[in-house]
Amino acid sequence: MTHIPVLRAGKPYTSLDVQEIPHVRTGEPLVRVSQANPGLVARGLNAAHANKRALDALSVSDLAAITRRAGRLFAEAELPLDGQTQSPGDYVRQVSGTTGIPETLCRENMEKIRLACSQIDDVLAGLTRGLDLSVLDEGWAEDNGRPLSYVRQTDVLGAVLPSNSPGVHSLWIPAISLKAPLVLKPGREDPWTPYRIAQAFVVAGCPGEAFGIYPTGHAGANEILLRCGRSLLFGGGATVAPWLHDPRVSVHGPGRSKVILGEDVVERWEDFLDVILVSIAANGGRSCINASGVWTPAYGREIAEAIAHRLARIEARPLNDPQARIAAFSNPAAAAGISNMIDVQLKSGGAEDLTAGLRGGRLVDLDGLTFLNPTLVWCESPDHPLANTEYLFPYSSVVEVPQAEVVHRIGPSLVVTVLTEDEDLVGDSLNSPHVDRLNVGPIPTNRISWDQPHEGNLFDHLYRQRAFQFARGA
């Protein structure tokens, strides 16, 4: 059976404590993953300052070139896996096997990671607003005749990672070019992706000291968040809540992303159905950038019924089916719990599942797997609990709200696509603290521009500008 070790400064370590992760369909163990206790995590973090020197010895330009090579290797090469090798095809089947994500979506996410690496120069320019990054090599530089200096706020970037989508790992990749070593806690169902990315970087020429990978439990995750000067935390509302106001932790929680239609275009709502459908259902609806709500000033019921008919065509399929577009749940009980939660909230009144009558049940068993079929709920009020929530499958609600109120009522939203040419609505959206990323016009919520920060700015999280003066000629 395949084994994934702990990585301590790039060196594999086999633990006595090993967790077996089963295949989602057969239930048979697919991989054994060495586990790190909090003490092992702490010892790794004690070496952070020494590990940082390995990256400091390379320029940002050198590290960006390594990143570009690593992206190609990640997508194309046979890479080391604890004394064996892993091909790209092996990786796709293994990730699919433990997460329930269809192989087609695994390949798409692999390409997303490759693209993030290949466009690292654009990514860094977006994060730093075009800063000449040689300033990070020398510690200071001159900018139009004035001294400029930045200081890194941590020796290491920690990350507590999810299993919902391999593509999310593209968010921490720029840390290497920004000279920040990594201490990563993989998601339970996807230990594959961070390990393969690390191996791709090492083969591409990155010092192994840049990577610590510690599969661990809740206590080990807390050790990372408490001891790292800066961290990324991915998770649901309950997971991220204790860390929301800790400036050391960049929280990546529920997105509650939305599509808003303006009064000026709502008569043409049918023209935007493709944009809305992609926003809801792309990547199996598993991303925080998927739209979980459509807010419109009129025609709400008609829009909801049209979206429901489109979503109902997306069916559960075996994981190796080239047409598969939704993921199975690695924990069938979790799928049943979500479906039951939706049904309980529907019974309270004021909302209706419009997809229910267009296909079989929401909860479906197929090929030994458990799926949730895409679901579209029409809500009579934005105050209904199903009007502004998010689930780990293609789920969305439609609600009618007057345009004058919509931006003030949507609540915190990771991505908002505003379909309008109305300057007042665009202005309200631009000025709203609730909107993290804003798309104006028919741009799906899931479309990422690599020269724009996503859910926080990694450079600002890692670095701060400091006052710096020197006496010329001294």
mmCIF file with all atom_site columns, C-alpha atoms in Angstrom, residues 67-234:
data_model
loop_
_atom_site.group_PDB
_atom_site.id
_atom_site.type_symbol
_atom_site.label_atom_id
_atom_site.label_alt_id
_atom_site.label_comp_id
_atom_site.label_asym_id
_atom_site.label_entity_id
_atom_site.label_seq_id
_atom_site.pdbx_PDB_ins_code
_atom_site.Cartn_x
_atom_site.Cartn_y
_atom_site.Cartn_z
_atom_site.occupancy
_atom_site.B_iso_or_equiv
_atom_site.pdbx_formal_charge
_atom_site.auth_seq_id
_atom_site.auth_comp_id
_atom_site.auth_asym_id
_atom_site.auth_atom_id
_atom_site.pdbx_PDB_model_num
ATOM 1   C CA . THR A 1 67  ? 8.152   27.789 -9.379  1.00 0.00 ? 67  THR A CA 1
ATOM 2   C CA . ARG A 1 68  ? 7.595   27.783 -13.122 1.00 0.00 ? 68  ARG A CA 1
ATOM 3   C CA . ARG A 1 69  ? 9.570   24.536 -13.484 1.00 0.00 ? 69  ARG A CA 1
ATOM 4   C CA . ALA A 1 70  ? 7.736   23.013 -10.531 1.00 0.00 ? 70  ALA A CA 1
ATOM 5   C CA . GLY A 1 71  ? 4.354   23.681 -12.133 1.00 0.00 ? 71  GLY A CA 1
ATOM 6   C CA . ARG A 1 72  ? 5.356   21.780 -15.251 1.00 0.00 ? 72  ARG A CA 1
ATOM 7   C CA . LEU A 1 73  ? 6.785   18.900 -13.218 1.00 0.00 ? 73  LEU A CA 1
ATOM 8   C CA . PHE A 1 74  ? 3.681   18.726 -11.021 1.00 0.00 ? 74  PHE A CA 1
ATOM 9   C CA . ALA A 1 75  ? 1.451   18.292 -14.072 1.00 0.00 ? 75  ALA A CA 1
ATOM 10  C CA . GLU A 1 76  ? 3.690   16.147 -16.265 1.00 0.00 ? 76  GLU A CA 1
ATOM 11  C CA . ALA A 1 77  ? 6.414   14.276 -14.400 1.00 0.00 ? 77  ALA A CA 1
ATOM 12  C CA . GLU A 1 78  ? 6.945   11.053 -12.474 1.00 0.00 ? 78  GLU A CA 1
ATOM 13  C CA . LEU A 1 79  ? 7.745   12.360 -8.990  1.00 0.00 ? 79  LEU A CA 1
ATOM 14  C CA . PRO A 1 80  ? 9.100   10.689 -5.837  1.00 0.00 ? 80  PRO A CA 1
ATOM 15  C CA . LEU A 1 81  ? 6.602   9.200  -3.404  1.00 0.00 ? 81  LEU A CA 1
ATOM 16  C CA . ASP A 1 82  ? 8.321   7.552  -0.414  1.00 0.00 ? 82  ASP A CA 1
ATOM 17  C CA . GLY A 1 83  ? 10.758  5.394  -2.356  1.00 0.00 ? 83  GLY A CA 1
ATOM 18  C CA . GLN A 1 84  ? 8.416   4.893  -5.301  1.00 0.00 ? 84  GLN A CA 1
ATOM 19  C CA . THR A 1 85  ? 7.247   7.219  -8.044  1.00 0.00 ? 85  THR A CA 1
ATOM 20  C CA . GLN A 1 86  ? 3.883   8.789  -8.805  1.00 0.00 ? 86  GLN A CA 1
ATOM 21  C CA . SER A 1 87  ? 2.795   9.608  -12.349 1.00 0.00 ? 87  SER A CA 1
ATOM 22  C CA . PRO A 1 88  ? 0.261   12.342 -13.127 1.00 0.00 ? 88  PRO A CA 1
ATOM 23  C CA . GLY A 1 89  ? -2.290  9.610  -13.852 1.00 0.00 ? 89  GLY A CA 1
ATOM 24  C CA . ASP A 1 90  ? -1.561  7.919  -10.527 1.00 0.00 ? 90  ASP A CA 1
ATOM 25  C CA . TYR A 1 91  ? -2.050  11.237 -8.751  1.00 0.00 ? 91  TYR A CA 1
ATOM 26  C CA . VAL A 1 92  ? -5.417  11.872 -10.425 1.00 0.00 ? 92  VAL A CA 1
ATOM 27  C CA . ARG A 1 93  ? -6.749  8.416  -9.546  1.00 0.00 ? 93  ARG A CA 1
ATOM 28  C CA . GLN A 1 94  ? -5.452  8.615  -5.977  1.00 0.00 ? 94  GLN A CA 1
ATOM 29  C CA . VAL A 1 95  ? -6.878  12.064 -5.245  1.00 0.00 ? 95  VAL A CA 1
ATOM 30  C CA . SER A 1 96  ? -10.191 11.013 -6.759  1.00 0.00 ? 96  SER A CA 1
ATOM 31  C CA . GLY A 1 97  ? -10.141 7.809  -4.740  1.00 0.00 ? 97  GLY A CA 1
ATOM 32  C CA . THR A 1 98  ? -9.810  9.460  -1.313  1.00 0.00 ? 98  THR A CA 1
ATOM 33  C CA . THR A 1 99  ? -11.775 12.680 -1.905  1.00 0.00 ? 99  THR A CA 1
ATOM 34  C CA . GLY A 1 100 ? -14.592 11.522 -4.195  1.00 0.00 ? 100 GLY A CA 1
ATOM 35  C CA . ILE A 1 101 ? -13.790 14.264 -6.711  1.00 0.00 ? 101 ILE A CA 1
ATOM 36  C CA . PRO A 1 102 ? -14.287 13.005 -10.296 1.00 0.00 ? 102 PRO A CA 1
ATOM 37  C CA . GLU A 1 103 ? -11.088 12.387 -12.218 1.00 0.00 ? 103 GLU A CA 1
ATOM 38  C CA . THR A 1 104 ? -12.093 15.018 -14.782 1.00 0.00 ? 104 THR A CA 1
ATOM 39  C CA . LEU A 1 105 ? -12.200 17.683 -12.054 1.00 0.00 ? 105 LEU A CA 1
ATOM 40  C CA . CYS A 1 106 ? -8.923  16.445 -10.565 1.00 0.00 ? 106 CYS A CA 1
ATOM 41  C CA . ARG A 1 107 ? -7.261  16.988 -13.951 1.00 0.00 ? 107 ARG A CA 1
ATOM 42  C CA . GLU A 1 108 ? -8.785  20.466 -14.200 1.00 0.00 ? 108 GLU A CA 1
ATOM 43  C CA . ASN A 1 109 ? -7.469  21.325 -10.750 1.00 0.00 ? 109 ASN A CA 1
ATOM 44  C CA . MET A 1 110 ? -4.038  19.976 -11.674 1.00 0.00 ? 110 MET A CA 1
ATOM 45  C CA . GLU A 1 111 ? -4.040  22.353 -14.622 1.00 0.00 ? 111 GLU A CA 1
ATOM 46  C CA . LYS A 1 112 ? -5.057  25.210 -12.333 1.00 0.00 ? 112 LYS A CA 1
ATOM 47  C CA . ILE A 1 113 ? -2.013  24.572 -10.152 1.00 0.00 ? 113 ILE A CA 1
ATOM 48  C CA . ARG A 1 114 ? 0.239   24.380 -13.211 1.00 0.00 ? 114 ARG A CA 1
ATOM 49  C CA . LEU A 1 115 ? -1.190  27.672 -14.455 1.00 0.00 ? 115 LEU A CA 1
ATOM 50  C CA . ALA A 1 116 ? -0.644  29.406 -11.120 1.00 0.00 ? 116 ALA A CA 1
ATOM 51  C CA . CYS A 1 117 ? 3.001   28.317 -11.203 1.00 0.00 ? 117 CYS A CA 1
ATOM 52  C CA . SER A 1 118 ? 3.565   29.235 -14.859 1.00 0.00 ? 118 SER A CA 1
ATOM 53  C CA . GLN A 1 119 ? 2.108   32.719 -14.280 1.00 0.00 ? 119 GLN A CA 1
ATOM 54  C CA . ILE A 1 120 ? 3.924   33.338 -11.000 1.00 0.00 ? 120 ILE A CA 1
ATOM 55  C CA . ASP A 1 121 ? 5.335   36.650 -12.248 1.00 0.00 ? 121 ASP A CA 1
ATOM 56  C CA . ASP A 1 122 ? 1.808   37.955 -12.839 1.00 0.00 ? 122 ASP A CA 1
ATOM 57  C CA . VAL A 1 123 ? 0.697   36.577 -9.470  1.00 0.00 ? 123 VAL A CA 1
ATOM 58  C CA . LEU A 1 124 ? 3.545   38.339 -7.652  1.00 0.00 ? 124 LEU A CA 1
ATOM 59  C CA . ALA A 1 125 ? 2.912   41.582 -9.534  1.00 0.00 ? 125 ALA A CA 1
ATOM 60  C CA . GLY A 1 126 ? -0.728  41.474 -8.457  1.00 0.00 ? 126 GLY A CA 1
ATOM 61  C CA . LEU A 1 127 ? 0.101   40.703 -4.835  1.00 0.00 ? 127 LEU A CA 1
ATOM 62  C CA . THR A 1 128 ? 2.768   43.420 -4.581  1.00 0.00 ? 128 THR A CA 1
ATOM 63  C CA . ARG A 1 129 ? 1.151   46.034 -6.868  1.00 0.00 ? 129 ARG A CA 1
ATOM 64  C CA . GLY A 1 130 ? 4.098   45.882 -9.236  1.00 0.00 ? 130 GLY A CA 1
ATOM 65  C CA . LEU A 1 131 ? 6.823   46.243 -6.595  1.00 0.00 ? 131 LEU A CA 1
ATOM 66  C CA . ASP A 1 132 ? 10.390  45.576 -7.780  1.00 0.00 ? 132 ASP A CA 1
ATOM 67  C CA . LEU A 1 133 ? 10.919  42.394 -5.778  1.00 0.00 ? 133 LEU A CA 1
ATOM 68  C CA . SER A 1 134 ? 14.684  42.764 -5.696  1.00 0.00 ? 134 SER A CA 1
ATOM 69  C CA . VAL A 1 135 ? 13.905  44.772 -2.552  1.00 0.00 ? 135 VAL A CA 1
ATOM 70  C CA . LEU A 1 136 ? 13.284  41.428 -0.835  1.00 0.00 ? 136 LEU A CA 1
ATOM 71  C CA . ASP A 1 137 ? 16.730  40.196 -1.890  1.00 0.00 ? 137 ASP A CA 1
ATOM 72  C CA . GLU A 1 138 ? 18.697  43.183 -0.597  1.00 0.00 ? 138 GLU A CA 1
ATOM 73  C CA . GLY A 1 139 ? 16.442  44.219 2.270   1.00 0.00 ? 139 GLY A CA 1
ATOM 74  C CA . TRP A 1 140 ? 16.020  47.692 0.808   1.00 0.00 ? 140 TRP A CA 1
ATOM 75  C CA . ALA A 1 141 ? 16.054  49.554 -2.490  1.00 0.00 ? 141 ALA A CA 1
ATOM 76  C CA . GLU A 1 142 ? 15.620  53.062 -3.817  1.00 0.00 ? 142 GLU A CA 1
ATOM 77  C CA . ASP A 1 143 ? 12.279  54.048 -5.273  1.00 0.00 ? 143 ASP A CA 1
ATOM 78  C CA . ASN A 1 144 ? 12.368  57.377 -7.118  1.00 0.00 ? 144 ASN A CA 1
ATOM 79  C CA . GLY A 1 145 ? 15.283  58.471 -4.965  1.00 0.00 ? 145 GLY A CA 1
ATOM 80  C CA . ARG A 1 146 ? 13.798  57.456 -1.622  1.00 0.00 ? 146 ARG A CA 1
ATOM 81  C CA . PRO A 1 147 ? 14.787  54.379 0.395   1.00 0.00 ? 147 PRO A CA 1
ATOM 82  C CA . LEU A 1 148 ? 12.240  51.586 0.545   1.00 0.00 ? 148 LEU A CA 1
ATOM 83  C CA . SER A 1 149 ? 12.346  48.559 2.853   1.00 0.00 ? 149 SER A CA 1
ATOM 84  C CA . TYR A 1 150 ? 10.101  45.626 3.720   1.00 0.00 ? 150 TYR A CA 1
ATOM 85  C CA . VAL A 1 151 ? 10.418  43.215 6.622   1.00 0.00 ? 151 VAL A CA 1
ATOM 86  C CA . ARG A 1 152 ? 9.046   39.698 6.699   1.00 0.00 ? 152 ARG A CA 1
ATOM 87  C CA . GLN A 1 153 ? 6.800   39.183 9.707   1.00 0.00 ? 153 GLN A CA 1
ATOM 88  C CA . THR A 1 154 ? 7.472   35.485 10.186  1.00 0.00 ? 154 THR A CA 1
ATOM 89  C CA . ASP A 1 155 ? 10.167  32.885 9.625   1.00 0.00 ? 155 ASP A CA 1
ATOM 90  C CA . VAL A 1 156 ? 7.606   30.434 8.284   1.00 0.00 ? 156 VAL A CA 1
ATOM 91  C CA . LEU A 1 157 ? 4.100   30.411 6.810   1.00 0.00 ? 157 LEU A CA 1
ATOM 92  C CA . GLY A 1 158 ? 1.812   27.805 8.334   1.00 0.00 ? 158 GLY A CA 1
ATOM 93  C CA . ALA A 1 159 ? -1.259  26.471 6.563   1.00 0.00 ? 159 ALA A CA 1
ATOM 94  C CA . VAL A 1 160 ? -4.102  24.266 7.765   1.00 0.00 ? 160 VAL A CA 1
ATOM 95  C CA . LEU A 1 161 ? -5.402  22.944 4.466   1.00 0.00 ? 161 LEU A CA 1
ATOM 96  C CA . PRO A 1 162 ? -8.737  21.536 3.208   1.00 0.00 ? 162 PRO A CA 1
ATOM 97  C CA . SER A 1 163 ? -9.668  18.531 1.077   1.00 0.00 ? 163 SER A CA 1
ATOM 98  C CA . ASN A 1 164 ? -12.504 20.114 -0.900  1.00 0.00 ? 164 ASN A CA 1
ATOM 99  C CA . SER A 1 165 ? -10.542 20.974 -4.061  1.00 0.00 ? 165 SER A CA 1
ATOM 100 C CA . PRO A 1 166 ? -6.886  20.447 -5.072  1.00 0.00 ? 166 PRO A CA 1
ATOM 101 C CA . GLY A 1 167 ? -6.823  23.796 -6.862  1.00 0.00 ? 167 GLY A CA 1
ATOM 102 C CA . VAL A 1 168 ? -6.993  25.664 -3.556  1.00 0.00 ? 168 VAL A CA 1
ATOM 103 C CA . HIS A 1 169 ? -3.316  24.837 -3.029  1.00 0.00 ? 169 HIS A CA 1
ATOM 104 C CA . SER A 1 170 ? -2.424  27.408 -5.656  1.00 0.00 ? 170 SER A CA 1
ATOM 105 C CA . LEU A 1 171 ? -3.032  30.032 -2.945  1.00 0.00 ? 171 LEU A CA 1
ATOM 106 C CA . TRP A 1 172 ? 0.047   29.159 -0.861  1.00 0.00 ? 172 TRP A CA 1
ATOM 107 C CA . ILE A 1 173 ? 2.414   28.456 -3.751  1.00 0.00 ? 173 ILE A CA 1
ATOM 108 C CA . PRO A 1 174 ? 3.573   32.127 -4.088  1.00 0.00 ? 174 PRO A CA 1
ATOM 109 C CA . ALA A 1 175 ? 5.021   31.932 -0.552  1.00 0.00 ? 175 ALA A CA 1
ATOM 110 C CA . ILE A 1 176 ? 8.099   30.174 -1.936  1.00 0.00 ? 176 ILE A CA 1
ATOM 111 C CA . SER A 1 177 ? 8.898   33.033 -4.321  1.00 0.00 ? 177 SER A CA 1
ATOM 112 C CA . LEU A 1 178 ? 8.295   35.420 -1.414  1.00 0.00 ? 178 LEU A CA 1
ATOM 113 C CA . LYS A 1 179 ? 11.001  33.557 0.556   1.00 0.00 ? 179 LYS A CA 1
ATOM 114 C CA . ALA A 1 180 ? 8.701   32.078 3.187   1.00 0.00 ? 180 ALA A CA 1
ATOM 115 C CA . PRO A 1 181 ? 9.233   28.398 4.094   1.00 0.00 ? 181 PRO A CA 1
ATOM 116 C CA . LEU A 1 182 ? 6.055   26.406 4.625   1.00 0.00 ? 182 LEU A CA 1
ATOM 117 C CA . VAL A 1 183 ? 4.647   24.229 7.387   1.00 0.00 ? 183 VAL A CA 1
ATOM 118 C CA . LEU A 1 184 ? 1.542   22.535 6.004   1.00 0.00 ? 184 LEU A CA 1
ATOM 119 C CA . LYS A 1 185 ? -1.150  20.406 7.608   1.00 0.00 ? 185 LYS A CA 1
ATOM 120 C CA . PRO A 1 186 ? -2.838  18.535 4.723   1.00 0.00 ? 186 PRO A CA 1
ATOM 121 C CA . GLY A 1 187 ? -6.552  17.875 4.681   1.00 0.00 ? 187 GLY A CA 1
ATOM 122 C CA . ARG A 1 188 ? -7.350  14.339 5.786   1.00 0.00 ? 188 ARG A CA 1
ATOM 123 C CA . GLU A 1 189 ? -8.717  13.187 2.409   1.00 0.00 ? 189 GLU A CA 1
ATOM 124 C CA . ASP A 1 190 ? -6.114  14.975 0.283   1.00 0.00 ? 190 ASP A CA 1
ATOM 125 C CA . PRO A 1 191 ? -2.597  14.382 1.583   1.00 0.00 ? 191 PRO A CA 1
ATOM 126 C CA . TRP A 1 192 ? -1.558  13.846 -2.057  1.00 0.00 ? 192 TRP A CA 1
ATOM 127 C CA . THR A 1 193 ? -1.577  17.379 -3.455  1.00 0.00 ? 193 THR A CA 1
ATOM 128 C CA . PRO A 1 194 ? 0.690   19.255 -1.000  1.00 0.00 ? 194 PRO A CA 1
ATOM 129 C CA . TYR A 1 195 ? 3.152   16.341 -1.016  1.00 0.00 ? 195 TYR A CA 1
ATOM 130 C CA . ARG A 1 196 ? 3.301   16.226 -4.837  1.00 0.00 ? 196 ARG A CA 1
ATOM 131 C CA . ILE A 1 197 ? 3.703   20.004 -5.063  1.00 0.00 ? 197 ILE A CA 1
ATOM 132 C CA . ALA A 1 198 ? 6.578   19.851 -2.565  1.00 0.00 ? 198 ALA A CA 1
ATOM 133 C CA . GLN A 1 199 ? 8.300   17.091 -4.532  1.00 0.00 ? 199 GLN A CA 1
ATOM 134 C CA . ALA A 1 200 ? 7.876   19.058 -7.766  1.00 0.00 ? 200 ALA A CA 1
ATOM 135 C CA . PHE A 1 201 ? 9.540   22.083 -6.178  1.00 0.00 ? 201 PHE A CA 1
ATOM 136 C CA . VAL A 1 202 ? 12.449  20.058 -4.801  1.00 0.00 ? 202 VAL A CA 1
ATOM 137 C CA . VAL A 1 203 ? 13.061  18.360 -8.157  1.00 0.00 ? 203 VAL A CA 1
ATOM 138 C CA . ALA A 1 204 ? 12.889  21.814 -9.763  1.00 0.00 ? 204 ALA A CA 1
ATOM 139 C CA . GLY A 1 205 ? 15.733  23.027 -7.544  1.00 0.00 ? 205 GLY A CA 1
ATOM 140 C CA . CYS A 1 206 ? 14.025  24.396 -4.435  1.00 0.00 ? 206 CYS A CA 1
ATOM 141 C CA . PRO A 1 207 ? 15.777  23.689 -1.127  1.00 0.00 ? 207 PRO A CA 1
ATOM 142 C CA . GLY A 1 208 ? 13.986  20.937 0.766   1.00 0.00 ? 208 GLY A CA 1
ATOM 143 C CA . GLU A 1 209 ? 14.144  23.103 3.894   1.00 0.00 ? 209 GLU A CA 1
ATOM 144 C CA . ALA A 1 210 ? 11.278  25.122 2.398   1.00 0.00 ? 210 ALA A CA 1
ATOM 145 C CA . PHE A 1 211 ? 8.770   22.327 3.071   1.00 0.00 ? 211 PHE A CA 1
ATOM 146 C CA . GLY A 1 212 ? 7.405   20.872 6.256   1.00 0.00 ? 212 GLY A CA 1
ATOM 147 C CA . ILE A 1 213 ? 4.324   18.692 5.792   1.00 0.00 ? 213 ILE A CA 1
ATOM 148 C CA . TYR A 1 214 ? 2.733   17.443 8.996   1.00 0.00 ? 214 TYR A CA 1
ATOM 149 C CA . PRO A 1 215 ? -0.430  15.314 8.726   1.00 0.00 ? 215 PRO A CA 1
ATOM 150 C CA . THR A 1 216 ? -1.843  15.803 12.197  1.00 0.00 ? 216 THR A CA 1
ATOM 151 C CA . GLY A 1 217 ? -4.963  16.167 14.268  1.00 0.00 ? 217 GLY A CA 1
ATOM 152 C CA . HIS A 1 218 ? -6.690  19.127 15.876  1.00 0.00 ? 218 HIS A CA 1
ATOM 153 C CA . ALA A 1 219 ? -3.976  19.659 18.485  1.00 0.00 ? 219 ALA A CA 1
ATOM 154 C CA . GLY A 1 220 ? -1.249  19.644 15.841  1.00 0.00 ? 220 GLY A CA 1
ATOM 155 C CA . ALA A 1 221 ? -3.198  22.126 13.717  1.00 0.00 ? 221 ALA A CA 1
ATOM 156 C CA . ASN A 1 222 ? -3.510  24.437 16.716  1.00 0.00 ? 222 ASN A CA 1
ATOM 157 C CA . GLU A 1 223 ? 0.238   24.136 17.264  1.00 0.00 ? 223 GLU A CA 1
ATOM 158 C CA . ILE A 1 224 ? 0.801   25.467 13.737  1.00 0.00 ? 224 ILE A CA 1
ATOM 159 C CA . LEU A 1 225 ? -1.646  28.340 14.168  1.00 0.00 ? 225 LEU A CA 1
ATOM 160 C CA . LEU A 1 226 ? -0.327  29.308 17.588  1.00 0.00 ? 226 LEU A CA 1
ATOM 161 C CA . ARG A 1 227 ? 3.393   29.081 16.849  1.00 0.00 ? 227 ARG A CA 1
ATOM 162 C CA . CYS A 1 228 ? 3.659   30.384 13.289  1.00 0.00 ? 228 CYS A CA 1
ATOM 163 C CA . GLY A 1 229 ? 3.992   34.125 12.962  1.00 0.00 ? 229 GLY A CA 1
ATOM 164 C CA . ARG A 1 230 ? 1.667   33.988 9.968   1.00 0.00 ? 230 ARG A CA 1
ATOM 165 C CA . SER A 1 231 ? -0.740  31.231 8.884   1.00 0.00 ? 231 SER A CA 1
ATOM 166 C CA . LEU A 1 232 ? -3.546  30.388 6.474   1.00 0.00 ? 232 LEU A CA 1
ATOM 167 C CA . LEU A 1 233 ? -6.603  28.570 7.831   1.00 0.00 ? 233 LEU A CA 1
ATOM 168 C CA . PHE A 1 234 ? -9.162  26.872 5.590   1.00 0.00 ? 234 PHE A CA 1
#
